[in-house]
Coordinates of C-alpha atoms in Angstrom, one line a residue:
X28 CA -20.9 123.2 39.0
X29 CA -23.8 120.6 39.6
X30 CA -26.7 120.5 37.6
X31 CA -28.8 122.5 40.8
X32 CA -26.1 125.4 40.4
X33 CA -26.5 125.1 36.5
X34 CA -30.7 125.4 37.0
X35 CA -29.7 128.2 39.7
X36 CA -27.8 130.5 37.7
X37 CA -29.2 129.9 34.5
X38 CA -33.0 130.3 35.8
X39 CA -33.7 127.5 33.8
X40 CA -35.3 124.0 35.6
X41 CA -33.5 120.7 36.2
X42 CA -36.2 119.1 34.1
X43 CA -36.0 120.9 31.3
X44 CA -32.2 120.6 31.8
X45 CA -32.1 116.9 31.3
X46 CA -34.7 117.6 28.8
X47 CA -32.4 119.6 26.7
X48 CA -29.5 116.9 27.8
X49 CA -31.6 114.1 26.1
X50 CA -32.1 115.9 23.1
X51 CA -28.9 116.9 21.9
X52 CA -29.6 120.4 22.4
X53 CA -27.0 120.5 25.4
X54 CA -23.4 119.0 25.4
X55 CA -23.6 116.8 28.2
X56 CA -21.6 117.7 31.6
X57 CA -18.1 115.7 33.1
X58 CA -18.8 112.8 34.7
X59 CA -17.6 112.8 38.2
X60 CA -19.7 109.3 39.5
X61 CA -22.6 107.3 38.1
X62 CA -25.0 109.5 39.0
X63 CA -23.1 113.1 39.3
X64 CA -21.8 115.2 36.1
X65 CA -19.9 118.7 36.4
X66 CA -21.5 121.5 34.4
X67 CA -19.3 125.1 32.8
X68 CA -19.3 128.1 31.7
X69 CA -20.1 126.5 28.6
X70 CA -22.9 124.5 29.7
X71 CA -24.7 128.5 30.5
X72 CA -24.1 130.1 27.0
X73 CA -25.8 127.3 25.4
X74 CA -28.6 127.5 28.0
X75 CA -28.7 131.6 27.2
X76 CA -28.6 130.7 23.4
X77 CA -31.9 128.1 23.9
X78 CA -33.7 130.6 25.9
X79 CA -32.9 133.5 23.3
X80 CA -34.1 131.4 20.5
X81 CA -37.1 129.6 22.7
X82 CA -38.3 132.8 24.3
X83 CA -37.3 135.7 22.3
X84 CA -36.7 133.9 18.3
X85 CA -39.9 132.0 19.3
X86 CA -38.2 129.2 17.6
X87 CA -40.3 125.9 17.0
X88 CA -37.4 122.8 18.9
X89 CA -36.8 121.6 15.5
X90 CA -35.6 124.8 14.1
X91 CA -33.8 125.2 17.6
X92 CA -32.0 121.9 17.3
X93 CA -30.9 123.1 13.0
X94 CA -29.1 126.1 15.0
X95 CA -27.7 124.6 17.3
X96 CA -26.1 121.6 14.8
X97 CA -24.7 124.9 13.0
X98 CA -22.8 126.1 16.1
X99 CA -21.6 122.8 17.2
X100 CA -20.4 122.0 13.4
X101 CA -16.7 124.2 13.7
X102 CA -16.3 123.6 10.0
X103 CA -19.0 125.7 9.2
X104 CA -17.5 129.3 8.5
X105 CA -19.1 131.9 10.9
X106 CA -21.3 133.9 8.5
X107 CA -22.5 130.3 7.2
X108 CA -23.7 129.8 11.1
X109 CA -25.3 132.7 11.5
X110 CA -27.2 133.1 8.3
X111 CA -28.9 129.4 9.3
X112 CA -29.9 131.1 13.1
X113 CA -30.8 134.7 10.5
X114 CA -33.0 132.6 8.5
X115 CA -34.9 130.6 11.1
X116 CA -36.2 133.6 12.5
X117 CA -37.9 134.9 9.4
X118 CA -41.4 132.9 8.3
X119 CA -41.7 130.8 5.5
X120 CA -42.7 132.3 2.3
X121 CA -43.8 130.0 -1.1
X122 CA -43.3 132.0 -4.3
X123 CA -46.2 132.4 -6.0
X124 CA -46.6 131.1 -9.5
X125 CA -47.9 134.5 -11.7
X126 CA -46.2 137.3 -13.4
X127 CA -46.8 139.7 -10.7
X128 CA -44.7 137.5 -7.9
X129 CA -41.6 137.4 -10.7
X130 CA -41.8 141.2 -11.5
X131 CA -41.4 142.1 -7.7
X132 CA -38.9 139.3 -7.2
X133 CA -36.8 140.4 -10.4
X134 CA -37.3 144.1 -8.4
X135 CA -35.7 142.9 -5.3
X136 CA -33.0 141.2 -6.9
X137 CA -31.9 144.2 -9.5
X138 CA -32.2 146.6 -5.7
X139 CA -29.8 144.0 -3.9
X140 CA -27.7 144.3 -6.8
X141 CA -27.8 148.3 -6.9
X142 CA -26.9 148.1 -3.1
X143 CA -23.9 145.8 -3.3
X144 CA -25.1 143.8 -0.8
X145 CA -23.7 140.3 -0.1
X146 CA -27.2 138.3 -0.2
X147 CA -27.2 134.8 -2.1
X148 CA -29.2 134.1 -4.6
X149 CA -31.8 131.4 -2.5
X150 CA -31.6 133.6 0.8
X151 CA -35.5 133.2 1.7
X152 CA -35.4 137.1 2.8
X153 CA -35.4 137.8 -1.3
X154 CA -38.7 135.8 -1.8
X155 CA -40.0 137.6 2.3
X156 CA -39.4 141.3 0.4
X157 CA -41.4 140.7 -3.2
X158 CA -44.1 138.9 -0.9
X159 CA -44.5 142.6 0.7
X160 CA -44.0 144.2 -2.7
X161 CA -47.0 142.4 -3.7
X162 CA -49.0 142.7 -1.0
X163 CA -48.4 146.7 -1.0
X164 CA -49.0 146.7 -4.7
X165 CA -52.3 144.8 -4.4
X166 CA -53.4 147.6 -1.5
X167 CA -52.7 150.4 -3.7
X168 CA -49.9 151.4 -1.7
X169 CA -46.7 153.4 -2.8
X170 CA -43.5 151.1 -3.1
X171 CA -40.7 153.4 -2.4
X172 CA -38.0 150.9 -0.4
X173 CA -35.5 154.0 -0.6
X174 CA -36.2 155.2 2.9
X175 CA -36.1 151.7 4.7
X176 CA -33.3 151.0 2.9
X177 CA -31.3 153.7 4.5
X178 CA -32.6 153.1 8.2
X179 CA -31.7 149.3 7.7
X180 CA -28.4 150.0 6.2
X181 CA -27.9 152.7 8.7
X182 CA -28.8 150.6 11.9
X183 CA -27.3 147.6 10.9
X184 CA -23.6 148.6 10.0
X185 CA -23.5 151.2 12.9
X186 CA -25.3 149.2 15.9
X187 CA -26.7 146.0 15.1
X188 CA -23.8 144.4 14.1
X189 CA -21.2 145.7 16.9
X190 CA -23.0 143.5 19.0
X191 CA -22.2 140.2 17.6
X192 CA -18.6 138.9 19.2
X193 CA -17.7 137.4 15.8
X194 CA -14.3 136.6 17.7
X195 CA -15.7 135.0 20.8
X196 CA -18.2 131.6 21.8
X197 CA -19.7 130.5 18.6
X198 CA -23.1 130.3 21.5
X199 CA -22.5 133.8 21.9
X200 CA -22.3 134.9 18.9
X201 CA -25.5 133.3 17.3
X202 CA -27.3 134.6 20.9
X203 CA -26.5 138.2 20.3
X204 CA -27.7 137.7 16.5
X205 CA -31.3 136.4 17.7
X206 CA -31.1 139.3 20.3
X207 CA -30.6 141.8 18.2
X208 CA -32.6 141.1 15.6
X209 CA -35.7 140.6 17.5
X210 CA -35.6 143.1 19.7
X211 CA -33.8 146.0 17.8
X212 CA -36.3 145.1 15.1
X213 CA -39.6 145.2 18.1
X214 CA -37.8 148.4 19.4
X215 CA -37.5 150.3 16.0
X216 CA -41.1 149.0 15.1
X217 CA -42.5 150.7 18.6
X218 CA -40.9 153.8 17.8
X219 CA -41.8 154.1 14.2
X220 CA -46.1 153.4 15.3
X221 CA -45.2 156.4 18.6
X222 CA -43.9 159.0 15.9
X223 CA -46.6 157.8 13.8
X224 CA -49.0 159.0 16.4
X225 CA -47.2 162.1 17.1
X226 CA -47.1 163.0 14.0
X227 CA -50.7 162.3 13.4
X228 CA -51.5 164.4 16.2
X229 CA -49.1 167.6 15.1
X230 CA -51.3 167.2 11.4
X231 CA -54.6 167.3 12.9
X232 CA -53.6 170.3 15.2
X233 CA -52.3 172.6 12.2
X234 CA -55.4 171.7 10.5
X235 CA -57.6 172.4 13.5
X236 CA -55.8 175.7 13.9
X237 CA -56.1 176.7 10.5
X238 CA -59.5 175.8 10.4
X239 CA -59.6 172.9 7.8

């Protein structure tokens, strides 16, 4: 297809196109004259992959170009490539240097451990939980994971993860990753502040009726 077909169908603009050509962020197209190049199906599930990342990741170019060097790179082993795309959407978190960061970090790693779950040892997600612990701690709130654990384990290993063609385009596989974890995760958070309401609203009406 032509680069006007390619902007057509992938609702994305010849500009930006040539953009993303220059940039190394698309695989450039066949060369049929000096002027001309023939685009592919390939050519739209990288262009699906940037928009996920750009528009729904709300990935920064630089982080967008890091994923996109792990899906090009084939030697990279599959869970490799899609723990880089996992990581870049989470923010950046600095340990903090006092005895309260290492109590909730040595917390999170002894629950990872109790879980059995695969997570290595520098996976920034470790350092993202014990930030929270603290911050809850510091509130005066009640750190009891138990129940989040479940949903997460639940969702993840009976939804989430049936989504991701492990078998199929690399470009695929790193889009439905992004996809689902960004919206799955705004989904779930929406529902979780609706029953909060509703349940807010089922309290105050017992209490009305009973007079308290």
């Amino acid at each position: 297809m032509r680069i006007s077909e390619l902007s057509a169908r992938s609702d994305v603009a010849i500009p930006t196109i040539k953009y993303y050509l220059r940039e190394g962020m698309l695989h450039p197209g066949e060369q049929t004259a000096a002027t001309r190049a023939e685009y592919d199906e390939s050519h739209l599930r990288r262009l699906r992959l940037i928009r996920a990342l750009l528009e729904v990741g709300r990935l920064p170019v630089a982080a967008i170009k890091q994923v996109i060097a792990a899906v090009d790179d084939e030697t990279l082993p599959i869970h490799r490539m899609l723990g880089i795309a996992h990581y870049a959407l989470g923010p950046v978190v600095e340990p903090e240097q006092d005895e309260e960061w290492r109590t909730a970090r040595a917390e999170v790693d002894r629950l990872i451990d109790e879980l059995g779950w695969t997570v290595v040892e520098d996976a920034p997600t470790r350092d993202e939980l014990a930030q929270t612990v603290v911050r809850m701690r510091q509130l005066g709130l009640r750190v009891d994971l138990a129940p989040y654990v479940e949903a997460a384990r639940k969702l993840v290993t009976e939804v989430e993860m049936d989504t991701i063609p492990f078998d199929g385009p690399r470009d695929a596989a790193v889009e439905a990753l992004v996809l689902g974890t960004v919206l799955y995760g705004k989904a779930f958070d929406t529902l979780r502040r609706m029953a909060q309401e509703s349940e807010s609203a089922r309290r105050v009406g017992q209490r009305q009726r009973s007079g308290r």
